[in-house]
Amino acid sequence: HGHETLMNALGGAYVLLGTRDGGATSTRQYPPDPESDDPTHPVTLSYDAFHPEKSPIEDLVYALGVMMADPEMDDLLQLGRQLMVQHPHELARLVGIGLTIKAIADAHPEAHIPAASTLWDELLDVLAKIAHVKDSKGGGGILEDLILSFTQATTVDLQKTFAAFVSNRDQLDYNHHSTTSGLSNELNGAAWNVTSGDTQPLHVPVDRTQPDVGANQSSLQRFMQLLHDASGLDVCTKAGAVAHVTFNVPPLGTVTFDYPTNSLSGVACAFVGAPAPPNPMPQCGVLRIQNVDALLLDVALDRATFDIRDPCLKALMNSPVTNIVGGVDQFLQTQSGIAGFDTHPTVPGVARLVYFDTAHDGLAGDQNPNTMTTQTFLSGLLDPVPTTVCDPAPFTDSDGTVLNLRTCGTFADSIRGRDPGFLFPIEQFNFVQDVQPMAAAFDDHGAPLLFVDLFDTLHLHWADAQVPTAECDPSLPHDDARWCSQDGAVTYEPLLSDVLANTDLFQALHDIVPVIQATTIPHCDRQDPATHACTQTSTRNGVQVLADAVRVMVDPALNQGLTDRNGVQTAPRNDGTTNPQVTPIYLFIDALKGIDAAFGAWAQAHPNDDRQPAWRAARSQLVDEFFSVSGAGAQSSWANAAIPAIAPALLDAVQAQILAQCPDRSSRAACPYFPQQMPQNLADVVGGPTLAAVMDLVDAIRADAGARGQLEQLLQYLLGPSASADARAATMAASVDVLQILSDDTNLSPFYHAAADVLGAPVLDPQGNVQRRGLADAAIEVLAHVFARAQDAQGHELCASEVDPNRAIASVLSSFVTPLGPTQSPPIEVLMDVAADVNRAHPGDAAKLDGDDYANIANEISEFCLDPSRGLEQVYTVVRQATMKDGVLAE
């Protein structure tokens, strides 16, 4: 029924265990067989071996072993156990969201990037840098603060904002458009929606049937390009800058002059005790901005300040004169006409500063009389702000600071020309206030640009091949600002949109992070070097545990000297280059790549037997079986009630095994078992003849649809909850008994020899005739004859040709094993008990059977089977004589 989960998983495992010899060319040697013709020589077995050194499964086990060897795993296991015991519903909620995201991803096959893309490598590079930033005094780092940012309700609101950014393409600008009543002055009002011709917020969806170019780019794609174009860019007032200053000083009235060209400039400077300004004003003489992206982040955090360079202008702004006009901030806003352009600029203020339509290339720019103050003010100070695609024009300022200035050869390369209005969307949906907890996680640790680096990395791989090369050219050197890969990560936008619109991911994190933070874990700080007993502990909360586990996974500094399974210390990247230090996350990623590569190679070699789809289906079905979640939100719970009961015991077992194999938990190096011995143990099993034979058997069953179906039905009967006579309970109990028996190696050796005879293949003479059959083979053939149904050519049953047409034997056998009542044993058990009581060493004894009893019972059974006059041999003789006809055995 499309759920052959275990068989599909085993079929995939056959591919993943490594390449094979292709014939019985590998050998293993065993001790001499005392029953062989030559009991003095070792037994050499030839077989078709798997080669685990080429198995991605062993790579995966090695990666897992590296993590288990690390002491951070102890705290992580404890955290997982406590959360599962104390907060199973919260964990179920997160898992449920993960499964929903997986289902959404499956519904978006168009979301992909090329296999050779370095996007994931570069994102891991940024994540490693983020993870590395931690308070040297033992406090938290960026990771801890990022996790804790979800405790803020404002962070939850970001989910809807990001959904709007990734889904909509509205073009925004400041409002300098005509109205029915004439020209208006809405410069400082709500952003103008150019697409819909009004002030509505983002609402026009991206047309996914059209290329992601021009007006059809999402707001997210545009904003990422803006951050890229401004990354590392410094901006200054131009050489010869003139500030048009207006004072309204009662009772003197309005005083207007051009600074520094007007003679009043010197008078004003003398009034505040400052030196006269240079005339003409040098480049960067009035204002400079170092790294526009850093400014934007500071603006979002309300931490930005403008660097006013001119001493006199700075003195004027800080003098009591500005108090007359409402202080320095009001003074700056009045001079510029831009609300938010002051000593602590806002995002709307910076957006209007950058995007105001000043004159350029012979064009007059914004000529609205109501905004002429802004036109005059900005035209005198700034040229259109460039981007990093413009030609470098480095400049050394008067204080020795070297500024990364740019000079654009064309207006099209300026921010206004290349990224028109791309900053305005972040004014909407209260984004600036909502993003502050996340942004502060970076800025508080002195690494604000790492936040920008995440978006910049995405930008480099976002556009696809339909974007014009003037905007994004993969043929350029990677250090060129126009370079991008055109990998087409934009194909993930519909997927992201659905995830953000159809899950409560941010709300779930908001609800569970406080739970994790309140969960405390005793951390062992020091062990006794002799006994390995913990002698000093400290308390860590769950957020610290999670953050440190991530650091171990991704930070090269915490993994110095680590190698892959083959002893290679470098980590391969998708473009063929390497990272100097491998980390556990790369070990896992490379193992997963190896799994895909193994399936690809198998499909190429076996074009009619692509097993990867079935393997993936089995993987999903196992997840569904064990980790399905019922309900949603706060009402989430595990659909399989066994999971919260079993998981803590499993985690305890894992931790017990870790401590048993690695009592010294001082470092990863002190625990060689898991990264070394555990993969070697697996290799010994995978490369041995037993597993090879088992996998051959499984693969043969898999290839035989009839046998496979019958076996699966049998297993369903034996393990199904609705099976008659409580077959599942009996099967599980028997399985436990068998597992216990299998641990008795000493007593099982003779049993194995006997089983080999019983189950062995028939012995043939040189002509191919059967000389001796195995008991199992003979018994199966007898049963087949007894229960077989005879049919004519038309399919009608021929009862006269059947051994047991009335199914009497089947009825007897069924009754033989069916309990006589709810609390009674089946007849076979009663007979076995009677036989045991009668044949024990002392038949009258009511005590538990002992060794003498078992010996006597075994002897009686042996005599019954072998004695020619009173055992089975006599029964065979009677049957044989009874079926003779004219001295010949009857058919």
Short mmCIF file of C-alpha atoms in Angstrom, two decimals, residues 85 185 319 428 466 574 642 871:
data_model
loop_
_atom_site.label_atom_id
_atom_site.label_comp_id
_atom_site.label_asym_id
_atom_site.label_seq_id
_atom_site.Cartn_x
_atom_site.Cartn_y
_atom_site.Cartn_z
CA VAL A 85 10.18 14.93 30.49
CA ASN A 185 4.54 68.50 0.58
CA SER A 319 25.65 76.81 20.93
CA GLN A 428 6.70 49.82 7.14
CA GLN A 466 17.57 36.26 -16.18
CA ASN A 574 31.42 23.15 -3.42
CA ALA A 642 5.46 6.16 23.22
CA GLY A 871 10.82 -44.32 18.14
#
